[in-house]
PDB file of C-alpha atoms and ligand atoms in Angstrom:
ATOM      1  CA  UNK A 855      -7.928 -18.611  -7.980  1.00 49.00           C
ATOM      2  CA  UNK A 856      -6.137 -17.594 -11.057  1.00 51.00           C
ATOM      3  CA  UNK A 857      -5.358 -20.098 -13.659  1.00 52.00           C
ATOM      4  CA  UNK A 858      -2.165 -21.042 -15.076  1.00 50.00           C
ATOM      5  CA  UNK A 859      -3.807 -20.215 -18.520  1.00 58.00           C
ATOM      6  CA  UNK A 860      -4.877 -17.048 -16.717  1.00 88.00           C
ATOM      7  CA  UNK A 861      -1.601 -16.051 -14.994  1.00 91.00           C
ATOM      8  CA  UNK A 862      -0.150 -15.553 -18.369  1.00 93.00           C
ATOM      9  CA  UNK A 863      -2.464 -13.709 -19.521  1.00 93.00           C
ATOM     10  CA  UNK A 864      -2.502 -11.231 -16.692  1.00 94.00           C
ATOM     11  CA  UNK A 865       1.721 -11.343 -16.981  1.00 96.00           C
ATOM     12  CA  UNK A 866       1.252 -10.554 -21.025  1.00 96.00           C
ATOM     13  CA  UNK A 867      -1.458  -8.027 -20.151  1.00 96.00           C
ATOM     14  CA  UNK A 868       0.595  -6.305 -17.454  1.00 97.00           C
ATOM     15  CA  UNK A 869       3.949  -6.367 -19.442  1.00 96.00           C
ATOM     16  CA  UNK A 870       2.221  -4.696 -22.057  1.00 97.00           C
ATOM     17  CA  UNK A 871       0.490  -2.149 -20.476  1.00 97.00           C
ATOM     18  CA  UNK A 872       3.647  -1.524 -18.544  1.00 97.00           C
ATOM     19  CA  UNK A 873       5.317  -0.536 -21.623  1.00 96.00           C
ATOM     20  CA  UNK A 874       1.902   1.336 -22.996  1.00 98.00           C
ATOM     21  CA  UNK A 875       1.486   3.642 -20.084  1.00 98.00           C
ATOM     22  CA  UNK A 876       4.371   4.720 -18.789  1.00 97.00           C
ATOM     23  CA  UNK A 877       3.724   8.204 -19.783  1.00 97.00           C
ATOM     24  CA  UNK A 878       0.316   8.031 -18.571  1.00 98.00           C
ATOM     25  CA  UNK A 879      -1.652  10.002 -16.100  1.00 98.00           C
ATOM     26  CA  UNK A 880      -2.700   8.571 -13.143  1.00 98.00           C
ATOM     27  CA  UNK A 881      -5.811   8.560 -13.765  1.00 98.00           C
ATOM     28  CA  UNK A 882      -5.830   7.032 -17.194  1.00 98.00           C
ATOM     29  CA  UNK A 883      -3.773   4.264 -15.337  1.00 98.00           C
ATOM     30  CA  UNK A 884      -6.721   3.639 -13.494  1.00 98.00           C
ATOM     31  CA  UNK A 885      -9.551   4.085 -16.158  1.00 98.00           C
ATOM     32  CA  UNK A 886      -7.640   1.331 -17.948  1.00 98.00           C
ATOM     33  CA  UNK A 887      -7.391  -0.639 -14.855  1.00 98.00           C
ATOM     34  CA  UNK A 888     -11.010  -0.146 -14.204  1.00 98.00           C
ATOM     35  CA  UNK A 889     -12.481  -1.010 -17.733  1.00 97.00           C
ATOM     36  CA  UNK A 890     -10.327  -3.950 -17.915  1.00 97.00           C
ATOM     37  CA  UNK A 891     -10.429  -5.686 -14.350  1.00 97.00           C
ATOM     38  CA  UNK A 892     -13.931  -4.101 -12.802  1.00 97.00           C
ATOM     39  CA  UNK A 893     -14.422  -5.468  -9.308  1.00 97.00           C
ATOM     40  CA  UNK A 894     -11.886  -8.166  -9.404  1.00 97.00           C
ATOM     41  CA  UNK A 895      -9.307  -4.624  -8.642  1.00 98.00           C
ATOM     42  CA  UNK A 896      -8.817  -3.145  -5.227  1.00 98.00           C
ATOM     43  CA  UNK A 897      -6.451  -0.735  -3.362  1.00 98.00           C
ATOM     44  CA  UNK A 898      -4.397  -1.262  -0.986  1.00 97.00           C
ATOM     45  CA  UNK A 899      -3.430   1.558   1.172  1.00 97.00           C
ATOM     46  CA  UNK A 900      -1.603   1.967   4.595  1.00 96.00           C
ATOM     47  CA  UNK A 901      -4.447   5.128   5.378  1.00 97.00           C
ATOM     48  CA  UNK A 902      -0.992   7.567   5.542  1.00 95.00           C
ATOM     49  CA  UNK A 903      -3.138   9.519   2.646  1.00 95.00           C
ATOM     50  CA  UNK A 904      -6.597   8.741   0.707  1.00 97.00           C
ATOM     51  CA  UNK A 905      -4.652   9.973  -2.670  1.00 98.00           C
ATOM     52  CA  UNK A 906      -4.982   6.833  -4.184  1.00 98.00           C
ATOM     53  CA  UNK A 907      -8.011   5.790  -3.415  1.00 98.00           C
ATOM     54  CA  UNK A 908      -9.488   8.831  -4.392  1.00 98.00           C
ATOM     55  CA  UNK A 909      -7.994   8.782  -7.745  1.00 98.00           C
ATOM     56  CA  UNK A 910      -9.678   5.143  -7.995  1.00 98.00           C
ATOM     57  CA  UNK A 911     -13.068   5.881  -7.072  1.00 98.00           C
ATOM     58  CA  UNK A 912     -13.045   8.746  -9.744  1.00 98.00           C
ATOM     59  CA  UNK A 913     -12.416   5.548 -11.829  1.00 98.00           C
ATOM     60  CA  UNK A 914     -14.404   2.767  -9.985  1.00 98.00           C
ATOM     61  CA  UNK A 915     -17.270   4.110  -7.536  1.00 98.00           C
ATOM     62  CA  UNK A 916     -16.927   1.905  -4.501  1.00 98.00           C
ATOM     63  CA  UNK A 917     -13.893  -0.043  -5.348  1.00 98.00           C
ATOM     64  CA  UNK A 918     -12.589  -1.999  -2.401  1.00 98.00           C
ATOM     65  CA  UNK A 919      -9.501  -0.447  -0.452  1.00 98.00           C
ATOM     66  CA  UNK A 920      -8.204  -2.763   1.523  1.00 98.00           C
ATOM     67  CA  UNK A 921      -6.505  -2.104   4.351  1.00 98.00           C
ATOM     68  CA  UNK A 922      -3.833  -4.369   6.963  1.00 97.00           C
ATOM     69  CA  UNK A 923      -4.833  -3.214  10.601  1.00 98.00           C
ATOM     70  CA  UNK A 924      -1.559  -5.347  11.913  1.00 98.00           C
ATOM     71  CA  UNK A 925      -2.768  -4.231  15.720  1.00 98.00           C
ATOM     72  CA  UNK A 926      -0.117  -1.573  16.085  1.00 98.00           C
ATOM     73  CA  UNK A 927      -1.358   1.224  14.445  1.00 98.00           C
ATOM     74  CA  UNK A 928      -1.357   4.412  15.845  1.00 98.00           C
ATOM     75  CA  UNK A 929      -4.910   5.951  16.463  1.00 98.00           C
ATOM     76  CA  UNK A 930      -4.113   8.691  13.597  1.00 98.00           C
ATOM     77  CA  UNK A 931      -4.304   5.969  11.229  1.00 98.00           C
ATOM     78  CA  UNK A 932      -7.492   3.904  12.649  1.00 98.00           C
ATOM     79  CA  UNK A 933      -9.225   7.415  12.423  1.00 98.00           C
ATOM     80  CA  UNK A 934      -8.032   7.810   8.714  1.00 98.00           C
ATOM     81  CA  UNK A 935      -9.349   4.424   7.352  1.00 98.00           C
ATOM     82  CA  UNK A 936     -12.802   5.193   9.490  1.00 98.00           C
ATOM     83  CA  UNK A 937     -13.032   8.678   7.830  1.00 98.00           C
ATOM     84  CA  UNK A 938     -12.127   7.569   4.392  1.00 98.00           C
ATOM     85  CA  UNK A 939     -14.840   5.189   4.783  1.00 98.00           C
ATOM     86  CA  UNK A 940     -17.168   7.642   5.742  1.00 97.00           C
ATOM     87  CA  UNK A 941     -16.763  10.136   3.425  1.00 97.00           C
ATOM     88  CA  UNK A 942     -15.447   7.958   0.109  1.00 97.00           C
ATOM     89  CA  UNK A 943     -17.227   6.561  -2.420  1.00 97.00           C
ATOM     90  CA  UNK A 944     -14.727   3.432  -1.508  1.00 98.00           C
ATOM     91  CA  UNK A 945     -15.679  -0.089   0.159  1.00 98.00           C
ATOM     92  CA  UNK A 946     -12.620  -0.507   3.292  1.00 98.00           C
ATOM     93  CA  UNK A 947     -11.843  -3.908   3.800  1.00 98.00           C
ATOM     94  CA  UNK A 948      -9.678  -4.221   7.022  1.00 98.00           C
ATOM     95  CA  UNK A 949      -7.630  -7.433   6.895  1.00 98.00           C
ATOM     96  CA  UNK A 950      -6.009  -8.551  10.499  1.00 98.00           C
ATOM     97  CA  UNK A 951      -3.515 -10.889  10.940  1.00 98.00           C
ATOM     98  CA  UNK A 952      -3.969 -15.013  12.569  1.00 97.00           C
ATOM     99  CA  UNK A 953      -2.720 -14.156  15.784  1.00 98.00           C
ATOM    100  CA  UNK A 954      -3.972 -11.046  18.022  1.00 98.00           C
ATOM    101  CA  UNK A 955      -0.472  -9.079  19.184  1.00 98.00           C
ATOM    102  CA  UNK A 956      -1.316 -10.473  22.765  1.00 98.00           C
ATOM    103  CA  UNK A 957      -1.287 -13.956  20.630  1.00 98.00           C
ATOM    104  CA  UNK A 958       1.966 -13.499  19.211  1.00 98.00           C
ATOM    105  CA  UNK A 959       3.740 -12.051  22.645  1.00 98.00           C
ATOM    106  CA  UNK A 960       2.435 -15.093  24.095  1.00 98.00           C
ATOM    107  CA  UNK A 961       4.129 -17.644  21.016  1.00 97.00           C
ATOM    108  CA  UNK A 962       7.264 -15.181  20.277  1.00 98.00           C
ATOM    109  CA  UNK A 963       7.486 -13.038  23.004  1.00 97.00           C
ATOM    110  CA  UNK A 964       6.905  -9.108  23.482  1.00 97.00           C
ATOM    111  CA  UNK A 965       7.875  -6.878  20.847  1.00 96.00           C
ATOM    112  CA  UNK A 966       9.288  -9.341  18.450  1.00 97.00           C
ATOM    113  CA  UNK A 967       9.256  -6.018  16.240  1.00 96.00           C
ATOM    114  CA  UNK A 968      12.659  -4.632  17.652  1.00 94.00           C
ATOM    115  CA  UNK A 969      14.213  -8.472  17.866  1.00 94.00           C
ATOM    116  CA  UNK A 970      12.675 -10.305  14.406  1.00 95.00           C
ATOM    117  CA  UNK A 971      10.704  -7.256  12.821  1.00 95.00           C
ATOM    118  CA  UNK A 972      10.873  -9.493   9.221  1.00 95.00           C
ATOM    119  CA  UNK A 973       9.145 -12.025  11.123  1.00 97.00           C
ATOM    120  CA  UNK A 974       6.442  -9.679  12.458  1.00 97.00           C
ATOM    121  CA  UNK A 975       6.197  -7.892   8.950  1.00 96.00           C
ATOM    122  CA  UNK A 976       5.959 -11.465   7.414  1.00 97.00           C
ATOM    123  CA  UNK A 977       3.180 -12.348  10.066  1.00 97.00           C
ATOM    124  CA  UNK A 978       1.410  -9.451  10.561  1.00 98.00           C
ATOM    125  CA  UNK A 979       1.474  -7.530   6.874  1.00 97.00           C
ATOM    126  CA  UNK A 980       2.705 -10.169   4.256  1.00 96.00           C
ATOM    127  CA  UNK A 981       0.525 -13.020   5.143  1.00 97.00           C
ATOM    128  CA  UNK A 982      -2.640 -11.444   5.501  1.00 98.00           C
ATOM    129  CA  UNK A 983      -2.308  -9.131   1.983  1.00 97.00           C
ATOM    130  CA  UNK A 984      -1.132 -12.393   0.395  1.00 96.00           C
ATOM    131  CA  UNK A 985      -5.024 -14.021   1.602  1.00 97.00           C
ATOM    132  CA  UNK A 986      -6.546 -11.356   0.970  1.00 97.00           C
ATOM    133  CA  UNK A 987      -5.427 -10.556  -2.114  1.00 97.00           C
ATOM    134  CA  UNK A 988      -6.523 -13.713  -3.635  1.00 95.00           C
ATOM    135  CA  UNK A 989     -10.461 -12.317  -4.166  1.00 92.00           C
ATOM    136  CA  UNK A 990      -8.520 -10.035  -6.917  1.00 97.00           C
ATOM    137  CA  UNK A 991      -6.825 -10.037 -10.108  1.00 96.00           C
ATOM    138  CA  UNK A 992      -4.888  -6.414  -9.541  1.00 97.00           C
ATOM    139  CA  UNK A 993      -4.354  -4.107  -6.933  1.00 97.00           C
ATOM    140  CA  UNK A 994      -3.192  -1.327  -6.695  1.00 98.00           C
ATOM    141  CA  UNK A 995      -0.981   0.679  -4.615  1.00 97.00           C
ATOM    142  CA  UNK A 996       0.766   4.240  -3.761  1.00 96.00           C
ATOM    143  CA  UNK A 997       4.372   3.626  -4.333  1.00 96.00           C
ATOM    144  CA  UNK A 998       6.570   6.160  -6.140  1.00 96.00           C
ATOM    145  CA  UNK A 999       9.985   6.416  -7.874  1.00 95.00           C
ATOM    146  CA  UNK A1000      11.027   9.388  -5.482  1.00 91.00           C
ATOM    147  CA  UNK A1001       9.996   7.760  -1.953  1.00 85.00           C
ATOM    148  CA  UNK A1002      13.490   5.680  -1.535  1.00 82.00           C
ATOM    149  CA  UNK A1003      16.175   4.924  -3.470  1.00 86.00           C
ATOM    150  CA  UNK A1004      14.717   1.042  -3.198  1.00 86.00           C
ATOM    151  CA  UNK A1005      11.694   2.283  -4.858  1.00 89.00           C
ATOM    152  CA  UNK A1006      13.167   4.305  -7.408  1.00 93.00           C
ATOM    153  CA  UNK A1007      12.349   1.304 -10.762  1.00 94.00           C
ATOM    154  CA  UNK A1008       8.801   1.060  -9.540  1.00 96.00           C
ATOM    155  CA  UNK A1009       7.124   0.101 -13.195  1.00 97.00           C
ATOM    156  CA  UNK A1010       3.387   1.863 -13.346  1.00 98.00           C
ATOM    157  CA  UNK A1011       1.788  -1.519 -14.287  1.00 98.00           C
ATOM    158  CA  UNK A1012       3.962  -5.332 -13.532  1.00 97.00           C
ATOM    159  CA  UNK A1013       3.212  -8.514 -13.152  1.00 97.00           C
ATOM    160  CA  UNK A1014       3.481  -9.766  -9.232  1.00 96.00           C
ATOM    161  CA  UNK A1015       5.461 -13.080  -9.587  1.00 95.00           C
ATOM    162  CA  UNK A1016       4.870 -14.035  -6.257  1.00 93.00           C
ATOM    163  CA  UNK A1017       1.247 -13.431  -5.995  1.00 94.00           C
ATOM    164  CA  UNK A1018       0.282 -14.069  -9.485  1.00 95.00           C
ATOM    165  CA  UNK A1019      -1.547 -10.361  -9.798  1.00 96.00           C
ATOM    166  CA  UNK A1020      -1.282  -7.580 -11.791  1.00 98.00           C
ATOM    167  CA  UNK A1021       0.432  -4.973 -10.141  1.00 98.00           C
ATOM    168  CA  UNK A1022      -0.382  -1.512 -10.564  1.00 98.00           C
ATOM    169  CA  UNK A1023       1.408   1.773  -9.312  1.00 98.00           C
ATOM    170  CA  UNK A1024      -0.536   5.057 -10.531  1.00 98.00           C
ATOM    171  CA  UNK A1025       1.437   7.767  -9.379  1.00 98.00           C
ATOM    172  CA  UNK A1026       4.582   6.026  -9.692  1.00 98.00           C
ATOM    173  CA  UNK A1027       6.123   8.751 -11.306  1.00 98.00           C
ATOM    174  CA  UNK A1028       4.575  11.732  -9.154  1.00 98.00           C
ATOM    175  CA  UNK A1029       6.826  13.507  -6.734  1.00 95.00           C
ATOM    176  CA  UNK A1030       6.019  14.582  -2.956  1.00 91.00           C
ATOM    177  CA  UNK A1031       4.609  17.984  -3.970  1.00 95.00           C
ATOM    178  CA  UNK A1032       2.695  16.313  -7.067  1.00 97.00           C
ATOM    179  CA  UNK A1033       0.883  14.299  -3.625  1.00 96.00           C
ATOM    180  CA  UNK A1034       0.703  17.619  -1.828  1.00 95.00           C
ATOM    181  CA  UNK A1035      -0.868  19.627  -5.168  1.00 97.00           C
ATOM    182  CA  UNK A1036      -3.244  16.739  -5.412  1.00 98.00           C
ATOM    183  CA  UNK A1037      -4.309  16.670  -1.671  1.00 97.00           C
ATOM    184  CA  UNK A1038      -4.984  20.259  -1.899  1.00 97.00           C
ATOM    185  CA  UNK A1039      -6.734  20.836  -4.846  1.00 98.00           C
ATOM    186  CA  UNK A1040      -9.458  17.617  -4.148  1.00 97.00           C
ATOM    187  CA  UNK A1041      -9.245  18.501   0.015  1.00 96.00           C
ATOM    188  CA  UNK A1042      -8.637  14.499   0.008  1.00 97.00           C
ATOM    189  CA  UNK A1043      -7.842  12.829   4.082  1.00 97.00           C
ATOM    190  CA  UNK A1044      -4.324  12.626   5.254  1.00 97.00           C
ATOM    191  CA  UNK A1045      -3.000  10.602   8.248  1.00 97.00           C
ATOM    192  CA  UNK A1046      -2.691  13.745  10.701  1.00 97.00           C
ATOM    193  CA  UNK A1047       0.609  12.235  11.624  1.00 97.00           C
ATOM    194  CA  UNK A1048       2.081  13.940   7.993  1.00 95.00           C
ATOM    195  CA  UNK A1049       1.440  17.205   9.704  1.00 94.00           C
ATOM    196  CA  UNK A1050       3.324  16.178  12.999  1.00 96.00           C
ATOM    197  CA  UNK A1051       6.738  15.527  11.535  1.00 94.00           C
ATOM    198  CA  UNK A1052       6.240  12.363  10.011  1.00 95.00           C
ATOM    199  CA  UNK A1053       7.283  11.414   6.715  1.00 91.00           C
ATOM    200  CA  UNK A1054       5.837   8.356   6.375  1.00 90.00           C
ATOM    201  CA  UNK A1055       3.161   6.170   8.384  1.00 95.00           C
ATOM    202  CA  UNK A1056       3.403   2.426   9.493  1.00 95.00           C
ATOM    203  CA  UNK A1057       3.092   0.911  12.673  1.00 97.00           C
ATOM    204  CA  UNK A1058       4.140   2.806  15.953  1.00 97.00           C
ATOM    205  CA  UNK A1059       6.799   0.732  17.056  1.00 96.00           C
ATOM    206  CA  UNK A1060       8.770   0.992  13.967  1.00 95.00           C
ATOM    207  CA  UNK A1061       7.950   4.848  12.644  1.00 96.00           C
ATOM    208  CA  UNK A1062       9.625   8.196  13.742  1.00 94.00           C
ATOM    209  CA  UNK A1063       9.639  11.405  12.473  1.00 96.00           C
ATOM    210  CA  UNK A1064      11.840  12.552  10.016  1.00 93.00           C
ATOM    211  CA  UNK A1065      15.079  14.447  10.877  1.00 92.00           C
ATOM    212  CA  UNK A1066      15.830  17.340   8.459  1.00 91.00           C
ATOM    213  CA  UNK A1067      16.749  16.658   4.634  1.00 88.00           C
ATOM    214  CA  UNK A1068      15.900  12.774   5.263  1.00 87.00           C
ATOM    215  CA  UNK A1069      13.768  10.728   2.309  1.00 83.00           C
ATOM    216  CA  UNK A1070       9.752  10.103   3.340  1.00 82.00           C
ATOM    217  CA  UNK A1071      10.604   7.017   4.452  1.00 84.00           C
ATOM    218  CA  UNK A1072      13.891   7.549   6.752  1.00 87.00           C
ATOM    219  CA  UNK A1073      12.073   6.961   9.948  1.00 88.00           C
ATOM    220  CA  UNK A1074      10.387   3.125   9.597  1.00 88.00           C
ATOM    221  CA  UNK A1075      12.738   0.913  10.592  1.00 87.00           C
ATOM    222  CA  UNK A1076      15.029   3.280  11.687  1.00 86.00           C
ATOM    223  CA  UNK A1077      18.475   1.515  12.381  1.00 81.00           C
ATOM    224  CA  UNK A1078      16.911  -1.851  11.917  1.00 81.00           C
ATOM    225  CA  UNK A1079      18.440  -1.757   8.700  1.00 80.00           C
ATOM    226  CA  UNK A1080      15.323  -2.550   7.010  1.00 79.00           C
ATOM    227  CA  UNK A1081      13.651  -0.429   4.691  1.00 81.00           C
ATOM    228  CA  UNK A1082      10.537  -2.499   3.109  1.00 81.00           C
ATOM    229  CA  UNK A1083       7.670  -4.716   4.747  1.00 83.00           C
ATOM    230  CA  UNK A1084       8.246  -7.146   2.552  1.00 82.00           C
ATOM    231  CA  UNK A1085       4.878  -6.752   0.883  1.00 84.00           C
ATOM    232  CA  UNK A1086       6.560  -5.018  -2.611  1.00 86.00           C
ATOM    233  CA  UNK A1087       9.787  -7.055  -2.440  1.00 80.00           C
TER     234      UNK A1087
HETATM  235 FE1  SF4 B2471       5.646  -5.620  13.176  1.00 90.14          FE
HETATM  236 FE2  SF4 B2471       6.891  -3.244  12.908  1.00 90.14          FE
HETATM  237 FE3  SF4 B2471       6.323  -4.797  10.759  1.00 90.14          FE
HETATM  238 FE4  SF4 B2471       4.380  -3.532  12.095  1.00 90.14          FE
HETATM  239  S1  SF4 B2471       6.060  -2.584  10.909  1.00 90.14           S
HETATM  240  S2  SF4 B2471       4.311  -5.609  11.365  1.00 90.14           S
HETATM  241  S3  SF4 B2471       5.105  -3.708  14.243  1.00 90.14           S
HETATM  242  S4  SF4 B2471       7.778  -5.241  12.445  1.00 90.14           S
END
């Protein structure tokens, strides 16, 4: 567990860096990351592409992506994580949540994702990254400015308050066809769902495919009003 004495160092550390490499590649945002955390650094990554995690094994051979397999996947993305594991110079860690979904109908009722979905999210995404996350001093994630406009002030290296970690956001600043010039160029794994009129891939119950001129991320949630998992707010 971190320290107190080590929780501000890891905010100074991140605060500064944050200001350092904002003009950074993504891949010197990661060699950094890599020479300064080593093994206690993982990715986290919902398998909707293996950009990230490809950019971090260039960095650290074998570093742990972990992975939240909340039991309502689609297939697509079980097949994703198993390929990226086979083919990646990356260790997948698969982290489920307490209860099974049969669990949870049985304690909340059925599809307590279309009545309470922040209680599902908090239950089945939240809690689970929040344990697992504690074998790690920084992780690392896919988020970027031009997803949605809630992700739009997404810092390339923060502090997380809540979870006492180093936060750190690589291609923050890279747009959809920076992803697509990336993914094409290194023949890196996508969900197959992005080539099925999906914008963005989370669980089943709560994704749909995009309608025309809509942000990557219009169709989770769509009319829950709710836009975030919870896990980066
Ligand atoms: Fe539950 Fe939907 Fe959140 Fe998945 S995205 S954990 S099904 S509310």
């Amino acid at each position: 567990m971190t320290t107190a004495t080590g929780t501000d160092a890891l905010r100074a550390l991140a605060q500064g860096a944050g200001r350092d490499l904002e003009e950074a590649s993504a891949s010197e945002i990661l060699t950094w990351a890599a020479e300064t955390f080593g093994r206690r650094l993982c990715v986290t990554s919902s398998m909707e592409d293996a950009v990230v995690a490809h950019l971090a094994s260039r960095a650290l051979p074998g570093i742990d992506v972990v992975f939240l397999d909340t039991g309502y996947h689609f297939p697509e993305t079980i097949g994703t994580r198993d390929a990226v594991q086979a083919v990646m110079d990356v260790n997948v860690i698969t982290l489920t949540p307490r209860l099974s979904v049969a669990e949870q109908d049985a304690e909340y009722g059925p599809r307590l994702h279309d009545r309470d979905p922040d209680l599902c999210c908090a239950m089945r995404k939240v809690a689970p990254l929040d344990a697992g996350l504690e074998n790690y001093d920084a992780w690392v994630t896919g988020l970027r400015r031009d997803e949605s406009p809630t992700r739009a002030n997404t810092p390339v290296v923060a502090f997380d308050e809540k979870r006492r970690k180093v936060k750190i956001s690589p291609i923050a600043r890279w747009t959809q066809e920076d992803v697509e010039q990336y993914v094409a160029e290194h023949g890196v794994l996508t969900n197959p769902l992005l080539m099925d009129g999906y914008g963005s891939v989370g669980c089943a119950p709560c994704t749909r495919r995009l309608l025309a001129g809509e942000d990557t991320r219009a169709g989770r949630w769509s009319g829950r009003g709710k836009t975030e998992c919870g896990i980066h707010t």
